Amino acid sequence: MAKIYIDKNNFYTNLDIITKLTNDVNKIAIVLKDNAYGHSLDIISELASSYGVMNAVVRDEFEALQIKDKFKSIIILNDFPSKAENNFSYVVNDISMLSKISDKVNIELKVDTGMGRNGISFNQIIEAFEIINARELKLIGVMSHYFNADVDSKDFDIQKKQFDKIKKIVKNLYSSKLRFHIANSAGTIRGFSDDLARVGIAAYGAIEIAKNLCPYDFKPVLSLEANIISTRTIDKGDIVGYGASFKSKEHCVVSNYDFGYADGFRRSLSNDFTAKSGEKLVGRISMDNSSFLGKSKVISIFDDVREVSGKCETISYEILTALNCKIKREVK
Ligand SMILES: *Cc1c(COP(=O)(O)O)cnc(C)c1O
């Protein structure tokens, strides 16, 4: 199978930048959902915790349990508690969840500041705190989420102001100290003033943000290599792959490599991709393999996912999270 390399130095360079932005490594919450954006939950949680990051964000309890001993605090974005640990906190995405969730687990209340996705609405804040106080729920944080911080628009400032307003209101409704957090990577870069920065894509060095908003040079952490399966010489007129979409114009050498669409290679790149190491892709991408001109034993498919996502007209997140979890990940 193909192989994924995780560049520890680049990851730490990115964490250095983020530490400067938050002014305090304790304020970083590394987002590890979905196998750490395809990088490997195991590897990235280990590296982040060795760096000194104390907080993590995951999708569900299954992910949280795998890293429970590595972080002081783990935020679970969307799950109901069944095996809660003391360092877990569960995001409340809807007002109805406040009546259902156990009063024994830590919770973070999400308030919608304009994204229109998850969280209680601004008008439900008073009602939410009536329930929280009456049920004596273990609320530890109030959060929101930016929907447009990566592009140059006023939405960022509007949401930031709205969240500041929410902080003031909440401080009058709840007696214990809370942590407040709204920023993702782009929000952290544009202006951080909270207790926690939930940073994913910038830490992985794959942030795609308007240049004028980000003067920092985040370094890509993940690179991918494919290994040769077979090689052959073909003549003018010979075809390669399903559908005979490539017909050779000359005598040439073609090799087949162990990276296909089931591994996360976009099939739409068939006949339209050049490996980072220079080999031209020929024919259709198959499920478990693809063919390139030449006979190198190992080829570099990419070392900056943004070049692939740009070509596929999608975002780096989608390419990264689609990488088959069976591909071996190794720190270099
Ligand atoms: C995924 C996610 C993040 C991280 O976003 P990035 O753009 O990768 O930094 C932060 N907060 C929430 C709620 C998320 O779902």
PDB file of N, CA, C and O in Angstrom, residues 256-319:
ATOM      1  N   ASN A 256       2.448   0.746 -12.662  1.00  0.00           N
ATOM      2  CA  ASN A 256       1.224   0.832 -11.881  1.00  0.00           C
ATOM      3  C   ASN A 256       1.583   0.941 -10.398  1.00  0.00           C
ATOM      4  O   ASN A 256       2.494   0.266  -9.913  1.00  0.00           O
ATOM      5  N   TYR A 257       0.874   1.820  -9.687  1.00  0.00           N
ATOM      6  CA  TYR A 257       1.201   2.137  -8.288  1.00  0.00           C
ATOM      7  C   TYR A 257       0.003   1.895  -7.372  1.00  0.00           C
ATOM      8  O   TYR A 257      -1.151   1.981  -7.812  1.00  0.00           O
ATOM      9  N   ASP A 258       0.329   1.660  -6.091  1.00  0.00           N
ATOM     10  CA  ASP A 258      -0.684   1.184  -5.139  1.00  0.00           C
ATOM     11  C   ASP A 258      -1.487   2.289  -4.455  1.00  0.00           C
ATOM     12  O   ASP A 258      -1.629   2.301  -3.235  1.00  0.00           O
ATOM     13  N   PHE A 259      -1.990   3.203  -5.234  1.00  0.00           N
ATOM     14  CA  PHE A 259      -2.826   4.277  -4.679  1.00  0.00           C
ATOM     15  C   PHE A 259      -3.983   4.519  -5.644  1.00  0.00           C
ATOM     16  O   PHE A 259      -3.777   4.949  -6.783  1.00  0.00           O
ATOM     17  N   GLY A 260      -5.205   4.180  -5.202  1.00  0.00           N
ATOM     18  CA  GLY A 260      -6.372   4.315  -6.078  1.00  0.00           C
ATOM     19  C   GLY A 260      -7.478   5.105  -5.403  1.00  0.00           C
ATOM     20  O   GLY A 260      -7.283   5.670  -4.326  1.00  0.00           O
ATOM     21  N   TYR A 261      -8.663   5.102  -6.028  1.00  0.00           N
ATOM     22  CA  TYR A 261      -9.717   5.958  -5.466  1.00  0.00           C
ATOM     23  C   TYR A 261     -10.249   5.465  -4.127  1.00  0.00           C
ATOM     24  O   TYR A 261     -10.738   6.246  -3.328  1.00  0.00           O
ATOM     25  N   ALA A 262     -10.106   4.155  -3.839  1.00  0.00           N
ATOM     26  CA  ALA A 262     -10.528   3.667  -2.514  1.00  0.00           C
ATOM     27  C   ALA A 262      -9.566   4.132  -1.421  1.00  0.00           C
ATOM     28  O   ALA A 262      -9.880   4.059  -0.235  1.00  0.00           O
ATOM     29  N   ASP A 263      -8.405   4.603  -1.829  1.00  0.00           N
ATOM     30  CA  ASP A 263      -7.433   5.124  -0.864  1.00  0.00           C
ATOM     31  C   ASP A 263      -7.574   6.633  -0.687  1.00  0.00           C
ATOM     32  O   ASP A 263      -6.875   7.231   0.129  1.00  0.00           O
ATOM     33  N   GLY A 264      -8.425   7.233  -1.518  1.00  0.00           N
ATOM     34  CA  GLY A 264      -8.630   8.672  -1.410  1.00  0.00           C
ATOM     35  C   GLY A 264      -8.141   9.465  -2.613  1.00  0.00           C
ATOM     36  O   GLY A 264      -8.206  10.692  -2.617  1.00  0.00           O
ATOM     37  N   PHE A 265      -7.665   8.767  -3.638  1.00  0.00           N
ATOM     38  CA  PHE A 265      -7.238   9.458  -4.863  1.00  0.00           C
ATOM     39  C   PHE A 265      -8.507   9.852  -5.628  1.00  0.00           C
ATOM     40  O   PHE A 265      -9.371   9.002  -5.860  1.00  0.00           O
ATOM     41  N   ARG A 266      -8.652  11.106  -5.967  1.00  0.00           N
ATOM     42  CA  ARG A 266      -9.841  11.542  -6.690  1.00  0.00           C
ATOM     43  C   ARG A 266      -9.868  10.986  -8.114  1.00  0.00           C
ATOM     44  O   ARG A 266      -8.987  11.299  -8.910  1.00  0.00           O
ATOM     45  N   ARG A 267     -10.911  10.207  -8.434  1.00  0.00           N
ATOM     46  CA  ARG A 267     -10.982   9.590  -9.759  1.00  0.00           C
ATOM     47  C   ARG A 267     -11.077  10.634 -10.873  1.00  0.00           C
ATOM     48  O   ARG A 267     -10.692  10.400 -12.015  1.00  0.00           O
ATOM     49  N   SER A 268     -11.582  11.811 -10.524  1.00  0.00           N
ATOM     50  CA  SER A 268     -11.698  12.881 -11.523  1.00  0.00           C
ATOM     51  C   SER A 268     -10.328  13.358 -12.007  1.00  0.00           C
ATOM     52  O   SER A 268     -10.238  14.096 -12.994  1.00  0.00           O
ATOM     53  N   LEU A 269      -9.268  12.952 -11.319  1.00  0.00           N
ATOM     54  CA  LEU A 269      -7.919  13.341 -11.760  1.00  0.00           C
ATOM     55  C   LEU A 269      -7.357  12.400 -12.831  1.00  0.00           C
ATOM     56  O   LEU A 269      -6.227  12.585 -13.295  1.00  0.00           O
ATOM     57  N   SER A 270      -8.144  11.396 -13.215  1.00  0.00           N
ATOM     58  CA  SER A 270      -7.707  10.463 -14.257  1.00  0.00           C
ATOM     59  C   SER A 270      -7.218  11.225 -15.481  1.00  0.00           C
ATOM     60  O   SER A 270      -7.861  12.195 -15.917  1.00  0.00           O
ATOM     61  N   ASN A 271      -6.059  10.823 -16.017  1.00  0.00           N
ATOM     62  CA  ASN A 271      -5.456  11.470 -17.195  1.00  0.00           C
ATOM     63  C   ASN A 271      -5.156  12.954 -17.002  1.00  0.00           C
ATOM     64  O   ASN A 271      -4.909  13.666 -17.963  1.00  0.00           O
ATOM     65  N   ASP A 272      -5.206  13.424 -15.765  1.00  0.00           N
ATOM     66  CA  ASP A 272      -5.058  14.860 -15.546  1.00  0.00           C
ATOM     67  C   ASP A 272      -4.331  15.155 -14.235  1.00  0.00           C
ATOM     68  O   ASP A 272      -4.810  15.913 -13.399  1.00  0.00           O
ATOM     69  N   PHE A 273      -3.191  14.508 -14.036  1.00  0.00           N
ATOM     70  CA  PHE A 273      -2.465  14.718 -12.778  1.00  0.00           C
ATOM     71  C   PHE A 273      -1.000  14.405 -12.999  1.00  0.00           C
ATOM     72  O   PHE A 273      -0.658  13.474 -13.727  1.00  0.00           O
ATOM     73  N   THR A 274      -0.147  15.182 -12.386  1.00  0.00           N
ATOM     74  CA  THR A 274       1.286  14.885 -12.402  1.00  0.00           C
ATOM     75  C   THR A 274       1.744  14.713 -10.968  1.00  0.00           C
ATOM     76  O   THR A 274       1.416  15.546 -10.110  1.00  0.00           O
ATOM     77  N   ALA A 275       2.430  13.616 -10.708  1.00  0.00           N
ATOM     78  CA  ALA A 275       2.915  13.354  -9.349  1.00  0.00           C
ATOM     79  C   ALA A 275       3.880  14.457  -8.934  1.00  0.00           C
ATOM     80  O   ALA A 275       4.508  15.103  -9.778  1.00  0.00           O
ATOM     81  N   LYS A 276       4.005  14.646  -7.624  1.00  0.00           N
ATOM     82  CA  LYS A 276       4.939  15.653  -7.109  1.00  0.00           C
ATOM     83  C   LYS A 276       6.353  15.360  -7.606  1.00  0.00           C
ATOM     84  O   LYS A 276       7.138  16.256  -7.905  1.00  0.00           O
ATOM     85  N   SER A 277       6.664  14.053  -7.749  1.00  0.00           N
ATOM     86  CA  SER A 277       7.996  13.675  -8.211  1.00  0.00           C
ATOM     87  C   SER A 277       8.126  13.731  -9.732  1.00  0.00           C
ATOM     88  O   SER A 277       9.156  13.352 -10.289  1.00  0.00           O
ATOM     89  N   GLY A 278       7.072  14.187 -10.427  1.00  0.00           N
ATOM     90  CA  GLY A 278       7.193  14.504 -11.848  1.00  0.00           C
ATOM     91  C   GLY A 278       6.536  13.538 -12.830  1.00  0.00           C
ATOM     92  O   GLY A 278       6.380  13.870 -14.002  1.00  0.00           O
ATOM     93  N   GLU A 279       6.122  12.347 -12.388  1.00  0.00           N
ATOM     94  CA  GLU A 279       5.557  11.374 -13.313  1.00  0.00           C
ATOM     95  C   GLU A 279       4.120  11.747 -13.698  1.00  0.00           C
ATOM     96  O   GLU A 279       3.330  12.166 -12.865  1.00  0.00           O
ATOM     97  N   LYS A 280       3.819  11.520 -14.974  1.00  0.00           N
ATOM     98  CA  LYS A 280       2.495  11.885 -15.471  1.00  0.00           C
ATOM     99  C   LYS A 280       1.531  10.705 -15.320  1.00  0.00           C
ATOM    100  O   LYS A 280       1.861   9.580 -15.694  1.00  0.00           O
ATOM    101  N   LEU A 281       0.358  10.979 -14.760  1.00  0.00           N
ATOM    102  CA  LEU A 281      -0.667   9.940 -14.600  1.00  0.00           C
ATOM    103  C   LEU A 281      -1.287   9.635 -15.954  1.00  0.00           C
ATOM    104  O   LEU A 281      -1.645  10.552 -16.699  1.00  0.00           O
ATOM    105  N   VAL A 282      -1.420   8.348 -16.268  1.00  0.00           N
ATOM    106  CA  VAL A 282      -2.066   7.981 -17.533  1.00  0.00           C
ATOM    107  C   VAL A 282      -3.216   7.008 -17.284  1.00  0.00           C
ATOM    108  O   VAL A 282      -3.131   6.134 -16.425  1.00  0.00           O
ATOM    109  N   GLY A 283      -4.286   7.196 -18.009  1.00  0.00           N
ATOM    110  CA  GLY A 283      -5.447   6.316 -17.904  1.00  0.00           C
ATOM    111  C   GLY A 283      -6.305   6.654 -16.701  1.00  0.00           C
ATOM    112  O   GLY A 283      -6.055   7.622 -15.986  1.00  0.00           O
ATOM    113  N   ARG A 284      -7.341   5.820 -16.521  1.00  0.00           N
ATOM    114  CA  ARG A 284      -8.258   6.046 -15.407  1.00  0.00           C
ATOM    115  C   ARG A 284      -7.683   5.544 -14.094  1.00  0.00           C
ATOM    116  O   ARG A 284      -7.017   4.512 -14.065  1.00  0.00           O
ATOM    117  N   ILE A 285      -7.970   6.252 -13.035  1.00  0.00           N
ATOM    118  CA  ILE A 285      -7.588   5.807 -11.697  1.00  0.00           C
ATOM    119  C   ILE A 285      -8.493   4.642 -11.310  1.00  0.00           C
ATOM    120  O   ILE A 285      -9.720   4.740 -11.440  1.00  0.00           O
ATOM    121  N   SER A 286      -7.903   3.524 -10.882  1.00  0.00           N
ATOM    122  CA  SER A 286      -8.674   2.350 -10.463  1.00  0.00           C
ATOM    123  C   SER A 286      -8.941   2.405  -8.965  1.00  0.00           C
ATOM    124  O   SER A 286      -8.490   3.317  -8.278  1.00  0.00           O
ATOM    125  N   MET A 287      -9.641   1.393  -8.456  1.00  0.00           N
ATOM    126  CA  MET A 287      -9.993   1.383  -7.037  1.00  0.00           C
ATOM    127  C   MET A 287      -8.756   1.372  -6.138  1.00  0.00           C
ATOM    128  O   MET A 287      -8.633   2.180  -5.219  1.00  0.00           O
ATOM    129  N   ASP A 288      -7.831   0.460  -6.433  1.00  0.00           N
ATOM    130  CA  ASP A 288      -6.673   0.282  -5.546  1.00  0.00           C
ATOM    131  C   ASP A 288      -5.358   0.695  -6.178  1.00  0.00           C
ATOM    132  O   ASP A 288      -4.303   0.471  -5.592  1.00  0.00           O
ATOM    133  N   ASN A 289      -5.388   1.219  -7.390  1.00  0.00           N
ATOM    134  CA  ASN A 289      -4.125   1.555  -8.059  1.00  0.00           C
ATOM    135  C   ASN A 289      -4.324   2.559  -9.180  1.00  0.00           C
ATOM    136  O   ASN A 289      -5.458   2.863  -9.564  1.00  0.00           O
ATOM    137  N   SER A 290      -3.212   3.044  -9.671  1.00  0.00           N
ATOM    138  CA  SER A 290      -3.236   4.009 -10.765  1.00  0.00           C
ATOM    139  C   SER A 290      -1.911   3.904 -11.518  1.00  0.00           C
ATOM    140  O   SER A 290      -0.928   3.420 -10.968  1.00  0.00           O
ATOM    141  N   SER A 291      -1.883   4.344 -12.780  1.00  0.00           N
ATOM    142  CA  SER A 291      -0.696   4.176 -13.614  1.00  0.00           C
ATOM    143  C   SER A 291      -0.037   5.505 -13.943  1.00  0.00           C
ATOM    144  O   SER A 291      -0.721   6.521 -14.159  1.00  0.00           O
ATOM    145  N   PHE A 292       1.279   5.476 -13.973  1.00  0.00           N
ATOM    146  CA  PHE A 292       2.067   6.677 -14.282  1.00  0.00           C
ATOM    147  C   PHE A 292       3.151   6.311 -15.286  1.00  0.00           C
ATOM    148  O   PHE A 292       3.625   5.165 -15.319  1.00  0.00           O
ATOM    149  N   LEU A 293       3.578   7.275 -16.073  1.00  0.00           N
ATOM    150  CA  LEU A 293       4.692   7.052 -16.994  1.00  0.00           C
ATOM    151  C   LEU A 293       5.973   6.874 -16.186  1.00  0.00           C
ATOM    152  O   LEU A 293       6.154   7.504 -15.145  1.00  0.00           O
ATOM    153  N   GLY A 294       6.846   5.993 -16.685  1.00  0.00           N
ATOM    154  CA  GLY A 294       8.136   5.792 -16.019  1.00  0.00           C
ATOM    155  C   GLY A 294       8.161   4.514 -15.210  1.00  0.00           C
ATOM    156  O   GLY A 294       7.207   3.719 -15.246  1.00  0.00           O
ATOM    157  N   LYS A 295       9.251   4.316 -14.491  1.00  0.00           N
ATOM    158  CA  LYS A 295       9.376   3.073 -13.716  1.00  0.00           C
ATOM    159  C   LYS A 295      10.038   3.302 -12.353  1.00  0.00           C
ATOM    160  O   LYS A 295      10.705   2.405 -11.814  1.00  0.00           O
ATOM    161  N   SER A 296       9.872   4.489 -11.777  1.00  0.00           N
ATOM    162  CA  SER A 296      10.414   4.726 -10.439  1.00  0.00           C
ATOM    163  C   SER A 296       9.760   3.762  -9.460  1.00  0.00           C
ATOM    164  O   SER A 296       8.566   3.482  -9.573  1.00  0.00           O
ATOM    165  N   LYS A 297      10.556   3.279  -8.506  1.00  0.00           N
ATOM    166  CA  LYS A 297      10.028   2.326  -7.515  1.00  0.00           C
ATOM    167  C   LYS A 297       8.989   2.988  -6.610  1.00  0.00           C
ATOM    168  O   LYS A 297       7.979   2.415  -6.239  1.00  0.00           O
ATOM    169  N   VAL A 298       9.311   4.236  -6.253  1.00  0.00           N
ATOM    170  CA  VAL A 298       8.438   4.994  -5.353  1.00  0.00           C
ATOM    171  C   VAL A 298       8.187   6.352  -5.993  1.00  0.00           C
ATOM    172  O   VAL A 298       9.108   6.962  -6.518  1.00  0.00           O
ATOM    173  N   ILE A 299       6.922   6.796  -5.974  1.00  0.00           N
ATOM    174  CA  ILE A 299       6.673   8.156  -6.457  1.00  0.00           C
ATOM    175  C   ILE A 299       5.998   8.971  -5.360  1.00  0.00           C
ATOM    176  O   ILE A 299       5.274   8.435  -4.515  1.00  0.00           O
ATOM    177  N   SER A 300       6.276  10.256  -5.363  1.00  0.00           N
ATOM    178  CA  SER A 300       5.620  11.146  -4.414  1.00  0.00           C
ATOM    179  C   SER A 300       4.337  11.651  -5.065  1.00  0.00           C
ATOM    180  O   SER A 300       4.374  12.300  -6.114  1.00  0.00           O
ATOM    181  N   ILE A 301       3.205  11.319  -4.469  1.00  0.00           N
ATOM    182  CA  ILE A 301       1.927  11.768  -5.045  1.00  0.00           C
ATOM    183  C   ILE A 301       1.720  13.252  -4.734  1.00  0.00           C
ATOM    184  O   ILE A 301       1.420  14.048  -5.608  1.00  0.00           O
ATOM    185  N   PHE A 302       1.845  13.621  -3.447  1.00  0.00           N
ATOM    186  CA  PHE A 302       1.822  15.050  -3.109  1.00  0.00           C
ATOM    187  C   PHE A 302       2.547  15.280  -1.788  1.00  0.00           C
ATOM    188  O   PHE A 302       2.683  14.354  -0.974  1.00  0.00           O
ATOM    189  N   ASP A 303       3.024  16.501  -1.590  1.00  0.00           N
ATOM    190  CA  ASP A 303       3.577  16.855  -0.280  1.00  0.00           C
ATOM    191  C   ASP A 303       2.962  18.147   0.238  1.00  0.00           C
ATOM    192  O   ASP A 303       3.358  18.663   1.275  1.00  0.00           O
ATOM    193  N   ASP A 304       1.987  18.666  -0.518  1.00  0.00           N
ATOM    194  CA  ASP A 304       1.178  19.789  -0.029  1.00  0.00           C
ATOM    195  C   ASP A 304      -0.225  19.564  -0.575  1.00  0.00           C
ATOM    196  O   ASP A 304      -0.495  19.784  -1.758  1.00  0.00           O
ATOM    197  N   VAL A 305      -1.101  19.098   0.295  1.00  0.00           N
ATOM    198  CA  VAL A 305      -2.442  18.680  -0.135  1.00  0.00           C
ATOM    199  C   VAL A 305      -3.201  19.814  -0.822  1.00  0.00           C
ATOM    200  O   VAL A 305      -4.096  19.570  -1.640  1.00  0.00           O
ATOM    201  N   ARG A 306      -2.816  21.055  -0.534  1.00  0.00           N
ATOM    202  CA  ARG A 306      -3.540  22.188  -1.125  1.00  0.00           C
ATOM    203  C   ARG A 306      -3.426  22.228  -2.641  1.00  0.00           C
ATOM    204  O   ARG A 306      -4.304  22.736  -3.327  1.00  0.00           O
ATOM    205  N   GLU A 307      -2.321  21.663  -3.164  1.00  0.00           N
ATOM    206  CA  GLU A 307      -2.178  21.618  -4.628  1.00  0.00           C
ATOM    207  C   GLU A 307      -3.207  20.653  -5.222  1.00  0.00           C
ATOM    208  O   GLU A 307      -3.723  20.882  -6.311  1.00  0.00           O
ATOM    209  N   VAL A 308      -3.510  19.586  -4.490  1.00  0.00           N
ATOM    210  CA  VAL A 308      -4.494  18.613  -4.983  1.00  0.00           C
ATOM    211  C   VAL A 308      -5.915  19.160  -4.812  1.00  0.00           C
ATOM    212  O   VAL A 308      -6.727  19.106  -5.741  1.00  0.00           O
ATOM    213  N   SER A 309      -6.194  19.712  -3.639  1.00  0.00           N
ATOM    214  CA  SER A 309      -7.555  20.215  -3.417  1.00  0.00           C
ATOM    215  C   SER A 309      -7.875  21.356  -4.383  1.00  0.00           C
ATOM    216  O   SER A 309      -8.985  21.451  -4.903  1.00  0.00           O
ATOM    217  N   GLY A 310      -6.883  22.201  -4.641  1.00  0.00           N
ATOM    218  CA  GLY A 310      -7.095  23.307  -5.585  1.00  0.00           C
ATOM    219  C   GLY A 310      -7.457  22.769  -6.963  1.00  0.00           C
ATOM    220  O   GLY A 310      -8.393  23.249  -7.601  1.00  0.00           O
ATOM    221  N   LYS A 311      -6.726  21.742  -7.386  1.00  0.00           N
ATOM    222  CA  LYS A 311      -6.965  21.158  -8.704  1.00  0.00           C
ATOM    223  C   LYS A 311      -8.339  20.480  -8.770  1.00  0.00           C
ATOM    224  O   LYS A 311      -8.980  20.457  -9.809  1.00  0.00           O
ATOM    225  N   CYS A 312      -8.775  19.927  -7.645  1.00  0.00           N
ATOM    226  CA  CYS A 312     -10.068  19.218  -7.604  1.00  0.00           C
ATOM    227  C   CYS A 312     -11.222  20.158  -7.258  1.00  0.00           C
ATOM    228  O   CYS A 312     -12.356  19.694  -7.077  1.00  0.00           O
ATOM    229  N   GLU A 313     -10.940  21.428  -7.122  1.00  0.00           N
ATOM    230  CA  GLU A 313     -11.960  22.403  -6.737  1.00  0.00           C
ATOM    231  C   GLU A 313     -12.695  21.993  -5.471  1.00  0.00           C
ATOM    232  O   GLU A 313     -13.919  22.072  -5.368  1.00  0.00           O
ATOM    233  N   THR A 314     -11.923  21.508  -4.507  1.00  0.00           N
ATOM    234  CA  THR A 314     -12.510  21.243  -3.205  1.00  0.00           C
ATOM    235  C   THR A 314     -11.576  21.833  -2.155  1.00  0.00           C
ATOM    236  O   THR A 314     -10.699  22.638  -2.469  1.00  0.00           O
ATOM    237  N   ILE A 315     -11.778  21.425  -0.903  1.00  0.00           N
ATOM    238  CA  ILE A 315     -10.959  21.964   0.180  1.00  0.00           C
ATOM    239  C   ILE A 315      -9.996  20.884   0.681  1.00  0.00           C
ATOM    240  O   ILE A 315     -10.282  19.690   0.566  1.00  0.00           O
ATOM    241  N   SER A 316      -8.899  21.327   1.259  1.00  0.00           N
ATOM    242  CA  SER A 316      -7.884  20.382   1.738  1.00  0.00           C
ATOM    243  C   SER A 316      -8.470  19.375   2.724  1.00  0.00           C
ATOM    244  O   SER A 316      -8.102  18.203   2.730  1.00  0.00           O
ATOM    245  N   TYR A 317      -9.422  19.823   3.542  1.00  0.00           N
ATOM    246  CA  TYR A 317     -10.057  18.951   4.533  1.00  0.00           C
ATOM    247  C   TYR A 317     -10.636  17.696   3.866  1.00  0.00           C
ATOM    248  O   TYR A 317     -10.541  16.603   4.406  1.00  0.00           O
ATOM    249  N   GLU A 318     -11.274  17.872   2.720  1.00  0.00           N
ATOM    250  CA  GLU A 318     -11.957  16.743   2.085  1.00  0.00           C
ATOM    251  C   GLU A 318     -10.960  15.717   1.555  1.00  0.00           C
ATOM    252  O   GLU A 318     -11.163  14.509   1.698  1.00  0.00           O
ATOM    253  N   ILE A 319      -9.884  16.198   0.967  1.00  0.00           N
ATOM    254  CA  ILE A 319      -8.861  15.276   0.452  1.00  0.00           C
ATOM    255  C   ILE A 319      -8.202  14.528   1.623  1.00  0.00           C
ATOM    256  O   ILE A 319      -8.025  13.308   1.585  1.00  0.00           O
TER     257      ILE A 319
END
